[in-house]
XYZ file of C-alpha atoms in Angstrom:
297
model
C 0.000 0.000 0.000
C 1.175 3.480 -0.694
C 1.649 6.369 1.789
C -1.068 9.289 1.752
C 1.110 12.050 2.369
C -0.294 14.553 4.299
C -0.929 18.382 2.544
C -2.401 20.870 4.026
C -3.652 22.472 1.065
C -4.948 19.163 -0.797
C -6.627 18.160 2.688
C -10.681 18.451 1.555
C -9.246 18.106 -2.125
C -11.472 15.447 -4.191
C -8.673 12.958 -4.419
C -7.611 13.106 -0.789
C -11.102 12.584 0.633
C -11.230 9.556 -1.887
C -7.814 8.448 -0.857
C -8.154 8.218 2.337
C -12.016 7.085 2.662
C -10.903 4.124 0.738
C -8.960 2.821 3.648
C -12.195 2.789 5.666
C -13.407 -0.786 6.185
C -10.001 -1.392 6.784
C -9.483 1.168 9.612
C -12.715 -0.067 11.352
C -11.646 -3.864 11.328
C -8.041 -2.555 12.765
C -10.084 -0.517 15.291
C -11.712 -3.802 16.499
C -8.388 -5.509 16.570
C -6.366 -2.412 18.488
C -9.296 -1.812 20.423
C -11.556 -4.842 20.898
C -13.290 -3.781 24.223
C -15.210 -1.135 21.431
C -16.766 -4.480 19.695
C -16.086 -7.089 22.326
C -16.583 -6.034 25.843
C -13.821 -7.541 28.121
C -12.062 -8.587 24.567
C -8.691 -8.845 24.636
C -8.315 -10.852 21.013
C -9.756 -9.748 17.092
C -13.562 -10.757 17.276
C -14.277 -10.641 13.430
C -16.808 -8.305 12.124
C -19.764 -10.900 11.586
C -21.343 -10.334 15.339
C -23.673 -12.135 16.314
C -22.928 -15.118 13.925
C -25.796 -16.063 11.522
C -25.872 -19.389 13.001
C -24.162 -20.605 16.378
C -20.861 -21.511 15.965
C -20.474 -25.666 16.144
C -16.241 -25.899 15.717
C -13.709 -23.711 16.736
C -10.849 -24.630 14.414
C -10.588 -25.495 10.904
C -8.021 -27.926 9.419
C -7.867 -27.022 6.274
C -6.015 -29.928 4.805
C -4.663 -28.750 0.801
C -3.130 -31.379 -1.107
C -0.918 -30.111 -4.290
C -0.116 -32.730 -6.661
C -1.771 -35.295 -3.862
C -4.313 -38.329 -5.560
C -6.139 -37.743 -8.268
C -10.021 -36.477 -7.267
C -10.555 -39.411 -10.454
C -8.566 -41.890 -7.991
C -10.375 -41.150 -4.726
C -13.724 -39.583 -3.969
C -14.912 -38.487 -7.794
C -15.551 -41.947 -9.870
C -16.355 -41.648 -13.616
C -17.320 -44.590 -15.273
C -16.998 -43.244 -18.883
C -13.812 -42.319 -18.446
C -13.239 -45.831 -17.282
C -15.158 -46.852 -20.092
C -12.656 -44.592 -22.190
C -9.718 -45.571 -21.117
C -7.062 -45.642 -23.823
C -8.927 -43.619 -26.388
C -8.299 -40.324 -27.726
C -9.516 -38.015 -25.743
C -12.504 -36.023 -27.394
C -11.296 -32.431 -29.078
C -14.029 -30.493 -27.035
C -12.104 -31.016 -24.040
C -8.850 -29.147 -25.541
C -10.333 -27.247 -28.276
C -8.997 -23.507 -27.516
C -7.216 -24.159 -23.936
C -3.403 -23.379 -23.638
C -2.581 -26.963 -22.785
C 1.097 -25.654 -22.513
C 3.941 -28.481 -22.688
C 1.097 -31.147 -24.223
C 0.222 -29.076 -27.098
C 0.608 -30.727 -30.422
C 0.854 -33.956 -28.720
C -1.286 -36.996 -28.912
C -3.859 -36.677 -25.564
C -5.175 -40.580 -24.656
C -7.868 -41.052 -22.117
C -6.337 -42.608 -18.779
C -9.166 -43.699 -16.319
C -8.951 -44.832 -12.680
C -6.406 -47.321 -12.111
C -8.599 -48.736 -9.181
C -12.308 -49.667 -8.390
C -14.363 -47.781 -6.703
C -17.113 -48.952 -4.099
C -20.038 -48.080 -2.459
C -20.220 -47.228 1.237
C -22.208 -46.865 4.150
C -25.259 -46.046 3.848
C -25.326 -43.233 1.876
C -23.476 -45.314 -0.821
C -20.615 -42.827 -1.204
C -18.733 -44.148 -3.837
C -15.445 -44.015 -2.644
C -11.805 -45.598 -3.997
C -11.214 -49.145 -2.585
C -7.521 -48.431 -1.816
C -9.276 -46.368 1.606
C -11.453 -48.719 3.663
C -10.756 -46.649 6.736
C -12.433 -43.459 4.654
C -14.949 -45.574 3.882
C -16.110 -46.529 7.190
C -16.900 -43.326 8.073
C -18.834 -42.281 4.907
C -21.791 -41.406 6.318
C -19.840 -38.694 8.245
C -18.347 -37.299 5.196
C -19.617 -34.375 2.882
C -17.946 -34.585 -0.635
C -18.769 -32.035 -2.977
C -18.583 -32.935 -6.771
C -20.743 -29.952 -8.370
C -17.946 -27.773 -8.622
C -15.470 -27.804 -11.699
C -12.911 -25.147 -12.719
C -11.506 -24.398 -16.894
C -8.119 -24.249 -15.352
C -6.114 -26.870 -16.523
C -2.474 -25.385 -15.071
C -1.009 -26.022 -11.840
C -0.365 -22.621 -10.633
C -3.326 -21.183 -11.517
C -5.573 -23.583 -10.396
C -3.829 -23.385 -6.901
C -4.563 -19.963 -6.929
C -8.297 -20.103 -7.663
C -8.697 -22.827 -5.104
C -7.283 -20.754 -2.126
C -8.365 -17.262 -3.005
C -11.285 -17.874 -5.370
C -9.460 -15.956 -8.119
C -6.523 -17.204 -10.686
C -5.224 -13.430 -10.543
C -3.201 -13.302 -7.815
C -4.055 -10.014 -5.070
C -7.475 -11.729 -3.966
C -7.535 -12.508 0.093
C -7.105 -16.097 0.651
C -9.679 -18.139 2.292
C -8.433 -18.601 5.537
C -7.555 -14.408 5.485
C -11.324 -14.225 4.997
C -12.363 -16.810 7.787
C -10.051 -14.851 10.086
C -11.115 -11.418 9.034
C -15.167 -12.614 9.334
C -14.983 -14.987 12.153
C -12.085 -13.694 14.497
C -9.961 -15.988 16.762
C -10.141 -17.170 20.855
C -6.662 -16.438 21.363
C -4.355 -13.202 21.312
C -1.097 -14.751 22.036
C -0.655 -16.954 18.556
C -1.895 -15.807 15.216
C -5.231 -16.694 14.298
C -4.418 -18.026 10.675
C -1.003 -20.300 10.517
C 0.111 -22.138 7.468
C 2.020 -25.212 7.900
C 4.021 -26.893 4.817
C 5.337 -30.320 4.477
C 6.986 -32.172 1.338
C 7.913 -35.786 0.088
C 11.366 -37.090 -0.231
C 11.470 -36.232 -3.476
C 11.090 -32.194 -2.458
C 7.926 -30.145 -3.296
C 7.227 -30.414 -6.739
C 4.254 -28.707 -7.362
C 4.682 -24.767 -6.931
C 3.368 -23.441 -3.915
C 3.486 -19.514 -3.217
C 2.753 -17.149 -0.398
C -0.328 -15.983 -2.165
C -1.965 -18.793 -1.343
C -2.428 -17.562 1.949
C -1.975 -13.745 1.559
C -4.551 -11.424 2.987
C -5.023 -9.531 -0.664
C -6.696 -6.283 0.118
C -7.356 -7.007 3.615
C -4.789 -5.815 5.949
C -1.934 -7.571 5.988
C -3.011 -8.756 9.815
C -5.501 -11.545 8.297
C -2.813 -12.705 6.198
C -1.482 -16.465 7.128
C 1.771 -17.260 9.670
C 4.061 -19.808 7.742
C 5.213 -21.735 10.716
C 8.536 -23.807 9.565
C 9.150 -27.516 9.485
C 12.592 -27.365 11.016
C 14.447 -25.357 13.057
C 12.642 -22.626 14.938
C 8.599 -22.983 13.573
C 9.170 -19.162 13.181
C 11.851 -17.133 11.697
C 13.642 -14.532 14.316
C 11.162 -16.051 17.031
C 14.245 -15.864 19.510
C 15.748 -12.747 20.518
C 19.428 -11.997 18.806
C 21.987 -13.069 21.754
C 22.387 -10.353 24.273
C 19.012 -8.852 24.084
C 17.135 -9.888 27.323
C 13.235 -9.997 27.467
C 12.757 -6.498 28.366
C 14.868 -4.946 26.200
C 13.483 -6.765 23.581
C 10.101 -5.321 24.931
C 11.822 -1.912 25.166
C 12.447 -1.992 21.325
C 8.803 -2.815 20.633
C 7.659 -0.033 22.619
C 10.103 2.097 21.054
C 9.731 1.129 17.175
C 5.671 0.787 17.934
C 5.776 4.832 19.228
C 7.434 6.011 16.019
C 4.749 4.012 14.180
C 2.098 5.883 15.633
C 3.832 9.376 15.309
C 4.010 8.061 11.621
C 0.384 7.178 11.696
C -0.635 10.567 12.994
C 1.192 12.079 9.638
C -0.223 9.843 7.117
C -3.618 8.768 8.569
C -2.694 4.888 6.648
C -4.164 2.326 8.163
C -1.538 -0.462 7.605
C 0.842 1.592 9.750
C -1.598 0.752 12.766
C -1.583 -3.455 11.135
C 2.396 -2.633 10.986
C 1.835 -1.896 15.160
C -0.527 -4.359 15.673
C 1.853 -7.163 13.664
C 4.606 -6.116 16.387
C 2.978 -6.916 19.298
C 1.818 -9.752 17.979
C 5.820 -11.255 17.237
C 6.808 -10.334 21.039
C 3.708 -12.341 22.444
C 4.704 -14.858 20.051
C 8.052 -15.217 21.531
C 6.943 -16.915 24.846
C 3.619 -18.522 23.488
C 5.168 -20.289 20.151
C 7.676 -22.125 21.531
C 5.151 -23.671 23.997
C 2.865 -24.427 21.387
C 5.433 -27.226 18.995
C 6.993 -28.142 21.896
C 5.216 -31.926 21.546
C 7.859 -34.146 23.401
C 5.149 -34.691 26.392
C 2.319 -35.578 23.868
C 0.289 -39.096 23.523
């Protein structure tokens, strides 16, 4: 986002008053984070700005679980008995007339159906892959969606659309908008984290940030990558020789010229910039707590 500098003479000028009202929803969701007891009485954490809920709340987490280049939906939960059926045969030119099928253009496209059979459980009669028993003894629990289909063909892309709803990348990310709508129980740990793992062969399919950015929403919503090594979050330890409260001293310090910046530009991601800080040094005693698993079942 850019800065608004502040003019005097261009202060009630058309573009200024547009400039700056078009931070607005923005300012009143950081409002409710910096100062929750206005939309949360007793509030010490981001409430969301859907109060009440339409419906009351039956989880309290999500686990969103996103598989890229995992089994085939044709493999697991989606079976297709013509494409069975089709196996081996050249696939039919209205599926590839006038996409950009990239490296496979010009090549010869054959049919390739499930490679195992599919059965019927529970007593819904999902039809469900045979290679996952255990999935299927719990069909009756599960809700698979198969209405929706995408024109996306590309990895990257499709990724994209999947997590944001858009294959132009700058949208908010779904979890960005659960956080931003819903808010979170806790203060100490971000409400949104991201957690990446990959094969032994490394990650092959290409997974950015974007997939979890907050878009146009400030960049509070956006996700935390924790890390699968090491410390689950970069610079979560202070530098050696810096003791708690100096550490707190530099917040205090760096979050004061913030505000005095704030006060100059009237730009609401300085105040997400301040709110993002004390966020890290909570994070500092709470994070390590939270993957320390040794004493776990």
């Amino acid at each position: 986002m850019n800065p608004l500098p502040f003019d005097p003479h261009t202060h009630l000028a058309r573009r200024a008053f547009l400039g700056r009202t078009g931070v607005g929803l923005g300012a009143l969701a950081l409002n409710a984070l910096l100062r929750p007891a206005t939309f949360a009485a007793g509030a010490d954490r981001w409430p969301g700005v859907v109060s009440p809920l339409h419906h009351a709340a039956k989880c309290k987490r999500v686990i969103y679980l996103y598989q890229a280049g995992g089994p085939s939906h044709l493999e697991t939960f989606d079976y297709k008995p013509k494409l069975k059926e089709m196996h081996g045969q050249p696939m039919p030119e209205s599926f590839t007339k006038g996409q950009q099928i990239a490296q496979l253009q010009g090549q010869k496209l054959n049919c390739f159906g499930p490679q195992f059979d599919f059965k019927k459980f529970g007593k819904s009669g999902q039809e469900i892959c045979e290679q996952f028993p255990h999935i299927g003894s719990v069909a009756d629990d599960l809700c698979i969606i198969r209405s929706m289909y995408t024109e996306q063909i590309n990895h990257d892309p499709a990724h994209t659309l999947m997590n944001t709803g858009s294959i132009v990348a700058g949208r908010p990310s779904m979890g960005s908008w659960l956080l931003y709508g819903l808010g979170t129980e806790t203060q100490d740990l971000p409400g949104y984290v991201v957690l990446m793992s990959a094969g032994k062969g490394g990650q092959m399919q290409p997974i950015a940030a974007r997939q979890w950015h907050s878009g146009f929403l400030p960049s509070q919503f956006q996700g935390v990558k924790f890390q699968s090594k090491g410390d689950p979050v970069l610079y979560i330890q202070n530098p050696p020789g810096v003791s708690h409260d100096a550490q707190r001293e530099i917040v205090d310090t760096v979050n004061h010229l913030n505000r005095l910046e704030h006060d100059r530009v009237q730009d609401a991601e300085v105040q997400t910039r301040i709110a993002q800080y004390e966020m890290a040094f909570r994070m500092q005693s709470s994070v390590p707590g939270l993957m320390d698993i040794a004493n776990e079942p």
